[in-house]
Amino acid sequence: MRLPALLCVLLCLAAAPGPVAGADRSCADLRQFYTGKGFTLVGVPQTEISGEHLTMCPQGPTCCTSTMEGNLANVSSRETEGLIREAGRSLQASFNALHRSFDTYFTELHGRSERSLQKVLSPLGTLYSQNTRLYGDLYADLRQYYRGSALNLDETLSDFWSRLLELTFKSSAPTDVILSEDYLECVAKQQETLRPFGDIPRDMKAKVTRAFVTARSFVQALIISGEVVRKVSQVPLSSECVRALMKLVYCPHCHGLASVKPCSNYCSNVMKGCLANQADLDPEWQNLIDTMIQVAASFSTEPSLDVVLSSIPARIYEAVHYQQENIDTITAKVYQTCGAPGEPGTGSPNLHEPSRKSSSLTASEYKPSPTDELRLGMQVSDLSSNLREMRQYWIQVPIALCSKMAVGSAGQDKCWNGISKARYLPEVMGDGLANQINNPEVELDITKPDMTIRQQIMQLKITSNRLKNALEGNDVDFQDASDDNSGSGSGMCVSGQCRRSTTGSYADHPPNNNPVTGATMCQTRLSSQLLLLSLIVLLLQR
């Protein structure tokens, strides 16, 4: 009798209704995770509930309510935007480091050249000692130009040689001859036509202009590049991207798969969709980086940057020495053009010969020391190598983000594919907005690009063109072409230092390279209109 009774009990137990598989699964892990994100447990289920209410995660048994799904979506968005900004800050720091390194090198080179003035020009005697302000003003103007002042470099150098001619001619005149201001002004105007200093002013102008234009354009390109990174890194993610990120990052938690990482290809499609506009920077970004590398390489091309700057005093000495040796011919030509000085004598000026040193340095003899050559070589090499590492930044951001989120190559069969723990089958999309038309994870309207990013693409194009002009020795205008007037940029010309600037201090980048007049203001408005037209054409082409 015992056996039938036992069987009866077992049969009854077997026939009794049991729990549905997964219906009472505990949500303890998710509750702990959810509070760890800063939320309260109000409304959080103790066990799984039906998931028909889910709009971002796959529907099915879940531990997430609609409110929880929305909260976690916002968290995933903030965290991803934080990672993008962090990557941007890292790149900005790299640009800032390159800027500090080159700026330190260039300003030290400039200062060393200025400090050598007395040593090199002392053989000129009173022509040096009585005119130190003229030479000092030249270096001050060159420094302010490099810092972003609105100086016309060509006019600055021409003015220097004209003033030097005026002073040397005045010093050569007999003591009983009075040279009026009008007469001296006439003398100064003969600098270009009489060539009293030979070919040295023309040769020096070409080399100094090229050196300072490329140096200034290079440091400004570093600043602009960092600003582009800052602005683009702050562009908020779209609502479609927020939904896709929630599904990628936190839907596994809602479905009890917290330990399962996303498939790498799945993550790539989400990130390429979210950062499609940013990836469109890549062509112009690489073009700018390549041009900056070319400019950096030009610093060591003969005549190298250190040779040009360090030989300025020697070139001035050569020029004045040339004038001394040809003073009679020069004076005769001045008399033909400006007439004889008025009071009271009319004798030809007789320049007081300064004491000369047979060992005085001349520009043709100047050679940089091995240490100077080595330092310049290291500077160019460091700039080039660091810039190359930044070259593919915008298409590497999705890869970098997924390397932190997604599973490695060995786990592609047991990863979160957006629906379950299995292999992700769709193909990976290409880079850029146009390639996202069939992205299965992020819905994008490829006809509506982000305008902030389009403006920065145009800024990159403009900066590249300026650098290419600088490589040709053409002076460049670095007025900011963006619409950001927040004053948060890092322009080099600080208040009170750019003494010839007629536009005041500036935020992101230096002002126009010419004084602002009615004509140039009109040109600025025209340039803005052309920029807008170019932007519209660019958008229509896409």
XYZ file of C-alpha atoms in Angstrom:
542
model
C 0.000 0.000 0.000
C 2.926 2.297 0.600
C 4.119 2.242 -3.030
C 0.790 3.256 -4.579
C 0.459 6.033 -1.986
C 3.936 7.386 -2.863
C 3.164 7.225 -6.544
C -0.048 9.105 -5.932
C 1.784 11.866 -4.133
C 4.356 12.140 -6.922
C 1.656 12.223 -9.569
C -0.174 14.960 -7.712
C 2.962 17.016 -7.421
C 3.681 16.536 -11.096
C 0.182 17.597 -12.032
C 0.282 20.748 -9.881
C 0.850 23.927 -11.970
C 4.421 25.279 -11.710
C 5.880 28.738 -12.458
C 6.289 29.779 -16.106
C 9.980 29.732 -17.129
C 11.482 33.172 -16.414
C 8.250 34.689 -15.150
C 9.553 35.092 -11.608
C 13.213 35.811 -12.454
C 14.691 38.189 -9.915
C 15.620 41.765 -10.892
C 18.059 42.127 -7.978
C 21.100 42.651 -10.203
C 19.394 45.334 -12.271
C 18.073 47.078 -9.150
C 21.626 47.302 -7.806
C 22.923 48.500 -11.166
C 20.134 51.069 -11.507
C 20.762 52.626 -8.110
C 24.480 52.694 -8.971
C 23.570 55.057 -11.826
C 22.036 57.467 -9.325
C 18.349 56.519 -9.546
C 15.940 55.468 -6.801
C 14.164 52.102 -6.646
C 10.705 53.659 -6.806
C 8.756 51.745 -9.442
C 11.579 49.293 -10.160
C 10.216 45.707 -10.476
C 11.311 42.995 -8.046
C 10.910 40.337 -10.746
C 10.651 40.392 -14.522
C 7.564 41.901 -16.118
C 6.091 41.735 -19.580
C 8.013 43.981 -22.024
C 5.337 45.166 -24.466
C 5.888 48.729 -23.210
C 9.531 48.901 -24.356
C 10.209 51.265 -27.286
C 14.021 51.090 -27.565
C 14.863 47.620 -26.279
C 13.483 44.392 -27.820
C 10.093 43.561 -26.406
C 9.954 40.555 -24.063
C 10.357 39.694 -20.367
C 12.298 42.562 -18.800
C 13.262 44.255 -15.549
C 12.923 47.766 -17.075
C 9.857 49.984 -17.037
C 9.305 52.719 -19.622
C 10.657 55.275 -17.155
C 13.767 53.196 -16.537
C 14.299 52.755 -20.273
C 14.183 56.528 -20.764
C 16.475 57.210 -17.816
C 19.075 54.696 -18.978
C 18.868 56.087 -22.527
C 19.785 59.521 -21.189
C 22.656 57.990 -19.207
C 24.036 56.199 -22.262
C 23.858 59.447 -24.237
C 25.639 61.484 -21.540
C 28.324 58.847 -21.107
C 29.000 58.588 -24.834
C 29.086 62.356 -25.258
C 31.487 62.448 -22.322
C 33.782 59.942 -24.024
C 33.694 61.991 -27.249
C 34.526 65.205 -25.374
C 37.284 63.419 -23.459
C 38.839 62.232 -26.730
C 38.497 65.772 -28.092
C 40.159 67.285 -25.019
C 43.033 64.853 -25.412
C 43.516 65.911 -29.029
C 43.210 69.578 -28.069
C 45.912 69.042 -25.450
C 48.147 67.584 -28.148
C 47.642 70.631 -30.361
C 48.286 72.934 -27.406
C 51.517 71.068 -26.633
C 52.692 71.401 -30.242
C 51.817 75.093 -30.177
C 53.752 75.694 -26.956
C 56.746 73.770 -28.256
C 56.985 75.638 -31.554
C 56.102 79.010 -30.055
C 58.832 78.607 -27.438
C 61.350 77.633 -30.108
C 60.431 80.491 -32.445
C 60.322 83.222 -29.788
C 63.683 82.081 -28.397
C 65.133 82.187 -31.914
C 63.706 85.663 -32.442
C 64.999 86.882 -29.075
C 68.484 85.479 -29.681
C 68.637 87.263 -33.029
C 67.606 90.543 -31.409
C 70.169 90.144 -28.633
C 72.918 89.743 -31.233
C 72.203 93.182 -32.712
C 74.800 95.005 -30.642
C 77.534 92.473 -31.331
C 76.946 92.433 -35.079
C 76.113 96.116 -35.662
C 78.617 97.728 -33.288
C 81.145 98.160 -36.158
C 78.691 100.724 -37.567
C 79.596 103.059 -34.724
C 77.155 105.918 -34.262
C 74.950 104.574 -37.044
C 74.125 101.811 -34.591
C 74.381 103.513 -31.214
C 72.271 106.532 -32.216
C 69.619 104.457 -33.995
C 69.050 101.477 -31.698
C 65.346 102.333 -31.519
C 64.989 101.826 -35.274
C 66.482 98.343 -35.085
C 64.504 97.529 -31.953
C 61.269 98.668 -33.621
C 61.904 96.277 -36.496
C 62.127 93.324 -34.122
C 59.107 94.553 -32.170
C 57.067 94.774 -35.366
C 58.154 91.310 -36.467
C 57.244 89.932 -33.053
C 53.811 91.574 -33.119
C 53.186 90.296 -36.630
C 53.985 86.755 -35.527
C 51.653 87.219 -32.548
C 48.796 88.168 -34.856
C 48.921 91.951 -35.045
C 47.272 93.611 -38.042
C 50.552 94.664 -39.625
C 51.315 94.570 -43.318
C 54.659 92.791 -43.302
C 55.720 94.050 -46.718
C 55.060 97.658 -45.728
C 56.756 97.169 -42.357
C 59.998 95.997 -43.954
C 59.867 98.697 -46.636
C 59.365 101.349 -43.961
C 62.370 100.043 -42.060
C 64.710 100.418 -45.038
C 63.290 103.851 -45.872
C 63.851 105.051 -42.306
C 67.326 103.550 -42.310
C 68.179 105.393 -45.536
C 66.852 108.618 -44.062
C 68.950 108.250 -40.905
C 72.153 107.166 -42.645
C 71.844 109.964 -45.201
C 71.275 112.479 -42.419
C 74.336 111.184 -40.555
C 76.463 111.523 -43.669
C 75.602 115.171 -44.262
C 78.087 117.902 -43.275
C 77.377 119.478 -39.925
C 76.633 122.864 -41.541
C 73.883 121.393 -43.754
C 70.323 121.479 -42.464
C 68.081 118.756 -43.875
C 64.398 119.605 -43.564
C 61.758 116.983 -42.757
C 60.371 117.310 -46.276
C 63.828 116.760 -47.759
C 64.451 113.686 -45.601
C 61.045 112.349 -46.589
C 62.046 112.725 -50.230
C 65.278 110.861 -49.506
C 63.408 108.041 -47.805
C 61.140 107.620 -50.823
C 64.171 106.864 -53.009
C 64.878 103.577 -51.233
C 63.110 101.426 -53.806
C 64.321 103.234 -56.920
C 67.928 104.077 -55.951
C 68.590 100.744 -54.190
C 71.112 102.385 -51.848
C 71.527 99.110 -49.956
C 71.939 96.979 -53.044
C 69.854 93.806 -53.390
C 69.960 93.077 -49.658
C 66.563 94.639 -48.735
C 64.796 92.764 -51.526
C 66.493 89.463 -50.707
C 66.002 89.868 -46.964
C 62.361 90.871 -47.423
C 61.620 87.718 -49.422
C 63.266 85.432 -46.884
C 62.009 87.143 -43.736
C 58.483 87.412 -45.136
C 58.436 83.716 -46.011
C 59.795 82.746 -42.589
C 57.350 84.859 -40.597
C 54.324 84.161 -42.787
C 54.836 80.399 -42.538
C 55.572 80.550 -38.802
C 52.512 82.676 -38.085
C 50.230 80.615 -40.325
C 51.512 77.409 -38.727
C 50.826 78.433 -35.123
C 47.428 79.801 -36.124
C 46.594 76.522 -37.885
C 47.446 74.679 -34.663
C 45.083 76.974 -32.747
C 42.306 76.672 -35.327
C 42.629 72.867 -35.451
C 42.219 72.670 -31.695
C 39.173 74.946 -31.873
C 37.591 72.791 -34.584
C 38.064 69.736 -32.356
C 36.512 71.571 -29.394
C 33.458 72.736 -31.320
C 32.815 69.421 -33.072
C 33.308 67.405 -29.882
C 30.523 69.410 -28.237
C 27.922 68.692 -30.919
C 25.062 66.837 -29.158
C 23.984 63.393 -30.295
C 20.742 63.085 -32.253
C 17.599 61.518 -30.786
C 17.980 58.588 -33.193
C 21.496 58.058 -31.902
C 20.272 58.154 -28.286
C 17.827 55.332 -29.010
C 20.513 53.284 -30.751
C 22.961 53.792 -27.873
C 20.377 52.664 -25.325
C 19.785 49.485 -27.300
C 23.529 48.926 -27.621
C 24.638 49.637 -24.072
C 21.845 49.125 -21.536
C 19.190 46.933 -23.141
C 21.274 43.833 -22.229
C 20.880 44.877 -18.566
C 17.122 45.161 -18.979
C 16.982 41.614 -20.352
C 19.234 39.922 -17.800
C 22.315 39.852 -20.048
C 24.409 42.402 -18.176
C 27.590 40.380 -18.532
C 27.247 40.105 -22.324
C 29.152 42.762 -24.262
C 27.928 44.137 -27.631
C 29.252 42.565 -30.845
C 32.024 44.674 -32.338
C 30.369 45.062 -35.765
C 27.102 46.007 -34.086
C 28.897 48.683 -32.063
C 30.645 49.926 -35.220
C 27.358 50.476 -37.030
C 25.884 52.358 -34.069
C 28.945 54.594 -33.652
C 29.396 55.200 -37.377
C 25.770 56.255 -37.548
C 26.029 58.483 -34.468
C 29.276 60.104 -35.688
C 28.510 60.177 -39.412
C 28.646 63.979 -39.622
C 31.907 64.070 -37.694
C 33.445 61.544 -40.104
C 32.711 63.949 -42.970
C 35.491 66.143 -41.553
C 38.019 63.502 -42.547
C 38.951 64.567 -46.133
C 39.543 68.228 -45.242
C 41.098 67.283 -41.904
C 43.661 65.039 -43.591
C 44.306 67.731 -46.195
C 44.982 70.278 -43.441
C 47.259 67.928 -41.498
C 49.222 67.092 -44.666
C 49.631 70.802 -45.442
C 50.768 71.531 -41.882
C 53.390 68.782 -42.239
C 54.577 70.441 -45.474
C 54.856 73.785 -43.694
C 56.771 72.195 -40.822
C 59.176 70.616 -43.322
C 59.701 74.014 -44.979
C 61.227 75.351 -41.754
C 64.363 73.280 -42.370
C 64.507 73.978 -46.120
C 67.399 76.257 -47.122
C 67.506 78.979 -46.063
C 66.225 77.407 -42.862
C 64.179 79.238 -40.271
C 67.052 79.621 -37.824
C 69.395 80.934 -40.527
C 66.899 83.574 -41.698
C 66.154 84.928 -38.233
C 69.669 84.758 -36.873
C 71.184 86.502 -39.899
C 68.933 89.602 -39.802
C 71.531 91.751 -37.966
C 74.255 90.624 -40.360
C 72.092 91.503 -43.368
C 71.529 94.996 -41.946
C 75.270 95.383 -41.416
C 75.967 94.322 -45.000
C 73.374 96.777 -46.296
C 74.793 99.774 -44.435
C 78.338 98.759 -45.371
C 77.262 98.639 -49.037
C 75.779 102.128 -48.734
C 78.992 103.468 -47.179
C 81.073 102.182 -50.057
C 78.731 103.727 -52.636
C 77.751 106.900 -50.798
C 79.002 109.335 -53.461
C 76.988 107.693 -56.244
C 73.903 107.420 -54.011
C 74.185 111.071 -52.903
C 74.462 112.272 -56.466
C 71.301 110.402 -57.420
C 69.463 111.791 -54.395
C 70.492 115.324 -55.439
C 69.156 114.679 -58.945
C 65.779 113.683 -57.556
C 65.359 115.744 -54.399
C 67.663 118.648 -55.208
C 70.558 119.938 -53.130
C 69.975 120.485 -49.397
C 68.819 124.011 -48.704
C 70.941 125.477 -45.933
C 73.637 126.676 -45.921
C 76.208 124.498 -47.710
C 75.820 122.507 -50.876
C 78.793 120.207 -50.595
C 78.411 116.529 -51.133
C 77.814 114.663 -47.861
C 80.865 112.927 -46.533
C 80.033 109.892 -44.410
C 82.074 109.523 -41.252
C 83.694 106.157 -41.581
C 82.952 103.986 -38.541
C 85.662 101.838 -37.098
C 85.584 98.405 -38.694
C 86.424 94.987 -37.398
C 87.977 92.660 -39.898
C 86.324 89.725 -38.177
C 82.792 91.169 -38.286
C 80.122 88.677 -39.220
C 78.288 88.930 -42.514
C 75.167 87.077 -43.564
C 76.981 85.235 -46.342
C 79.377 83.814 -43.749
C 76.670 82.959 -41.238
C 76.153 79.268 -40.560
C 74.067 77.818 -37.747
C 75.892 75.857 -35.114
C 75.507 72.056 -35.109
C 73.406 72.469 -31.959
C 71.026 74.889 -33.726
C 70.698 72.576 -36.710
C 70.023 69.615 -34.443
C 67.382 71.493 -32.472
C 65.569 72.623 -35.611
C 65.695 69.089 -36.997
C 64.215 67.694 -33.778
C 61.527 70.381 -33.769
C 60.451 69.570 -37.344
C 60.574 65.820 -36.703
C 58.494 66.101 -33.534
C 55.892 68.310 -35.207
C 55.582 66.020 -38.218
C 55.342 62.766 -36.268
C 52.714 64.123 -33.878
C 50.650 65.582 -36.703
C 50.697 62.253 -38.582
C 49.232 60.535 -35.521
C 46.267 62.949 -35.653
C 45.646 62.468 -39.354
C 42.803 59.907 -39.198
C 41.278 61.049 -35.919
C 37.687 61.542 -37.101
C 37.311 58.069 -38.609
C 39.128 56.466 -35.681
C 36.763 57.840 -33.004
C 34.102 55.106 -33.552
C 36.833 52.445 -33.433
C 38.229 53.888 -30.211
C 34.793 54.030 -28.576
C 33.923 50.461 -29.564
C 37.247 49.182 -28.273
C 35.989 50.164 -24.793
C 32.427 48.877 -25.214
C 32.397 45.860 -27.513
C 33.594 42.282 -27.177
C 36.879 41.159 -28.713
C 37.212 39.121 -31.878
C 37.079 35.819 -29.983
C 33.548 36.401 -28.674
C 31.648 37.232 -31.856
C 29.310 34.221 -31.539
C 28.268 35.005 -27.959
C 27.798 38.779 -27.918
C 24.830 41.148 -27.730
C 23.591 41.752 -31.264
C 20.749 44.091 -30.315
C 18.208 41.289 -29.961
C 19.858 38.382 -28.189
C 23.144 36.736 -27.335
C 24.275 35.666 -30.825
C 26.419 36.654 -33.808
C 25.744 40.017 -35.474
C 25.029 39.435 -39.172
C 24.564 42.839 -40.925
C 27.542 44.315 -42.743
C 29.469 47.263 -41.333
C 28.695 50.626 -42.932
C 31.329 52.957 -44.392
C 32.390 56.281 -42.905
C 30.507 59.518 -43.376
C 26.887 60.598 -43.709
C 26.349 59.403 -47.298
C 27.289 55.832 -46.342
C 24.621 55.584 -43.632
C 21.639 55.367 -45.940
C 21.244 51.637 -45.186
C 22.521 51.640 -41.615
C 20.336 49.060 -39.793
C 20.944 50.588 -36.337
C 20.649 54.377 -36.664
C 18.001 56.107 -38.735
C 19.550 59.140 -40.434
C 18.331 61.679 -42.965
C 21.439 62.034 -45.095
C 19.943 65.134 -46.765
C 20.135 67.085 -43.481
C 23.787 67.376 -42.390
C 24.728 69.047 -39.127
C 25.362 72.715 -39.851
C 27.878 73.258 -37.044
C 30.053 70.524 -38.466
C 29.614 71.826 -42.036
C 30.904 75.207 -40.844
C 33.959 73.547 -39.359
C 34.595 71.640 -42.592
C 34.637 75.014 -44.362
C 36.987 76.382 -41.697
C 39.391 73.500 -42.328
C 39.302 74.187 -46.071
C 39.992 77.895 -45.560
C 42.875 77.181 -43.182
C 44.441 74.718 -45.630
C 44.312 77.323 -48.400
C 45.935 79.902 -46.130
C 48.756 77.508 -45.324
C 49.306 76.751 -49.008
C 49.504 80.487 -49.702
C 51.988 80.832 -46.860
C 54.167 78.138 -48.426
C 54.369 80.396 -51.479
C 55.415 83.307 -49.259
C 52.093 85.107 -49.643
C 50.806 86.986 -46.618
C 47.599 85.532 -45.186
C 44.495 86.790 -43.405
C 43.520 84.854 -40.296
C 40.223 86.499 -39.466
C 37.956 83.869 -37.920
C 35.481 82.554 -40.471
C 33.260 80.784 -37.938
C 30.160 82.137 -36.232
C 31.414 81.510 -32.708
C 31.776 84.842 -30.921
C 32.013 83.407 -27.455
C 35.544 84.666 -26.935
C 36.684 81.250 -25.747
C 39.417 80.874 -28.359
C 43.134 81.021 -27.814
C 44.330 83.810 -30.094
C 47.941 84.869 -29.611
C 47.498 88.633 -29.670
C 46.643 89.695 -26.140
C 45.225 93.055 -25.131
C 47.765 95.840 -25.091
C 50.464 93.987 -27.038
C 49.234 94.242 -30.621
C 49.863 97.947 -30.728
C 49.173 98.485 -34.426
C 46.010 96.408 -34.580
C 43.003 98.492 -35.522
C 40.538 95.738 -34.693
C 41.388 95.263 -31.028
C 41.921 91.925 -29.333
C 40.281 88.950 -30.929
C 38.899 85.716 -29.615
C 39.593 82.715 -31.767
C 42.072 83.932 -34.358
C 43.981 87.086 -35.345
C 42.338 89.827 -37.374
C 42.719 90.784 -40.999
C 46.280 91.519 -42.010
C 45.431 95.016 -43.237
C 44.031 98.046 -41.394
C 40.237 98.057 -41.373
C 38.860 100.746 -43.650
C 35.550 101.210 -45.387
C 36.875 99.218 -48.340
C 38.145 96.335 -46.261
C 34.915 96.234 -44.250
C 33.095 95.898 -47.537
C 35.510 93.146 -48.553
C 34.848 91.398 -45.239
C 31.093 91.459 -45.889
C 31.724 90.174 -49.417
C 33.959 87.392 -48.073
C 31.212 86.369 -45.647
C 28.716 86.226 -48.509
C 31.104 84.151 -50.626
C 31.693 81.823 -47.665
C 27.930 81.329 -47.258
C 27.536 80.734 -50.996
C 30.367 78.170 -50.956
C 28.742 76.414 -48.011
C 25.379 76.245 -49.832
C 27.088 74.806 -52.945
C 28.876 72.245 -50.788
C 25.599 71.152 -49.193
C 23.826 70.892 -52.550
C 26.656 68.730 -53.891
C 26.120 66.301 -51.034
